[in-house]
Amino acid sequence: MPVDPVALTADLVRCPSVTPTEGGALVLLEHLLGDAGFDCTRVDRGGVPNLFARWGRQGANRSFGFNGHTDVVPVGNEDDWSVLPFGAEIKDGYLYGRGSTDMKSGVAAFAAAAIDFVIDTPPDGAVILAITGDEEGDALHGTTALLDWMARNGEAMAVCLVGEPTCPDVMGEAMKIGRRGSVTLWLTMRGVQGHAAYPHRANNPIPAMARLVDRLSSHELDKGTAHFDPSTLAVVTFDTGNTATNVIPASCRATVNVRFNEAHSSQSVVDWIGAEAGKIAEEYDVDLDIKVKVSGESFLTPPGDLSDLVAAAVKAETGVTPVLSTSGGTSDARFVKDHCPVVEFGLVGKTMHQVDERVAVDQIIQLKAIYKRILTDYFS
């Protein structure tokens, strides 16, 4: 009997798997996939739950992989919800609940498609599901742990599809063939505290930081590339923590986040900001401290066999030809791209992370059909 992806989505939503809590979601999937003949292994690391499942021969030349996550962001103020956040209530054609869009419906759709496919038409190859419980968190021990374990144990995906939501408004309108990189820098400038009435006895770090923030914000990083929009820099904080009106503060802090295309690397961005900050710190005679976090490098899977395969299946099931996009934030595809060619396709993500997050029931059914067609076409 075919696996119902809507019922499976509802079962997963009822699992309160707020990062990094497993919440029962991976246990549910392990039982379901194991009963269907998949070899399942829990690859937990650093307190993070992960699940690897393979149907077919280990090391098969043709192996199609799916990647996704069952962890979700916090619900926020539960009183703002019109339904129970983990109730999986269906009304007016929508299934409500935290994670319904991002991305338990995607996991349910590819799990259901994979089970039905290997039962209906057992392929000459392998179908692999790599599912993490740590995508919404630090992502240090999620998909990276799965890929590390696969490398140690002779497991490999020839290609991979990440089931994140990719469509802005209409089902089928976009797929991701790459992502921008992301780097965050915490900048601190330290001067000398003093009385506001005697500024010559102090060294105010605020003008120095203001000059730096203006210089960074005014700079055009690039004009975009063939597959990417222009890189962006956003100043997300600027503060001193000073509440007194008659005190020049000793330090000033700012945080900037840069989303960059393949014209840059995280190191080139850090080097540029560091050089600009260093020049201003020297000019204003303030001390400078910089802390850096790289969330991911920019990457691109060039249009070709994999994107053509996915696009054809999407067109066949929806009548829509997806645009090849690199927009949005980071995803776990940034880790998978070092293992094998990877693209992303999923449903409409308009309500992800919002109060009353919800997914159209017919989209879940459609998504399973797309994923099953992809598997059929890949192994045919």
CSV table of N, CA, C and O in Angstrom, one decimal, residues 52 84 114 160 199 217 259 309 333:
chain,number,residue,atom,x,y,z
A,52,PHE,N,20.9,7.7,8.9
A,52,PHE,CA,21.3,7.3,7.5
A,52,PHE,C,20.5,6.0,7.2
A,52,PHE,O,20.4,5.1,7.9
A,84,LEU,N,-2.7,24.4,17.8
A,84,LEU,CA,-1.6,23.9,18.5
A,84,LEU,C,-0.4,23.7,17.6
A,84,LEU,O,-0.5,23.1,16.6
A,114,ALA,N,10.5,7.3,-1.9
A,114,ALA,CA,11.6,6.3,-1.9
A,114,ALA,C,11.1,4.9,-1.5
A,114,ALA,O,11.4,3.9,-2.2
A,160,CYS,N,22.6,14.1,-5.2
A,160,CYS,CA,21.8,14.3,-4.1
A,160,CYS,C,20.8,15.5,-4.3
A,160,CYS,O,21.1,16.5,-5.0
A,199,PRO,N,35.9,66.1,25.9
A,199,PRO,CA,36.2,65.0,24.9
A,199,PRO,C,37.7,64.9,24.5
A,199,PRO,O,38.2,63.9,24.1
A,217,SER,N,29.3,49.7,4.2
A,217,SER,CA,28.0,49.7,3.6
A,217,SER,C,27.9,50.4,2.2
A,217,SER,O,27.1,50.1,1.4
A,259,ARG,N,26.7,38.2,2.5
A,259,ARG,CA,26.2,37.1,1.7
A,259,ARG,C,26.9,37.2,0.3
A,259,ARG,O,26.6,38.2,-0.4
A,309,LEU,N,17.3,16.7,-14.9
A,309,LEU,CA,16.5,15.6,-14.4
A,309,LEU,C,15.4,16.1,-13.5
A,309,LEU,O,14.2,15.7,-13.7
A,333,ALA,N,22.9,21.9,1.8
A,333,ALA,CA,23.6,21.7,0.5
A,333,ALA,C,25.0,22.2,0.5
A,333,ALA,O,25.8,21.7,-0.3
